[in-house]
Amino acid sequence: MENFLKLFTLKNILVIASFLFIDLLIAFCLVGYLDIIHEYHTKNKNEFYNFSTMTTDVKIAYVGLKTLGAINLCVIGYIIYRIITHFIKIKNTNLQYLDFPKDN
């Protein structure tokens, strides 16, 4: 349990908070840009989500947002994997120190 509590140092909390802030800032910028473009296309009755009619900057923003979502899913999956393996390791370590009755 002590190793688990070492994860919650001030340095680790600040690093995680800064990554989350940067991630959310990028996501909000991309979503805001796509929202502005979407409103323009809605007013002019143009197709918006047709990839062939998008301009290059809209394609970059759209693909960037999808890529950011995929990266976030991979990071969340990795964090869940690390937590699960950490608890499995603790469980196996604790089982080594138990006194099981010996078979006669």
XYZ file of C-alpha atoms in Angstrom, residues 93-99:
7
model
C 3.017 -10.741 -2.696
C 0.623 -11.002 0.237
C -0.165 -14.649 -0.604
C 3.509 -15.585 -0.260
C 3.519 -14.657 3.417
C 0.438 -16.645 4.405
C 0.877 -19.855 6.379
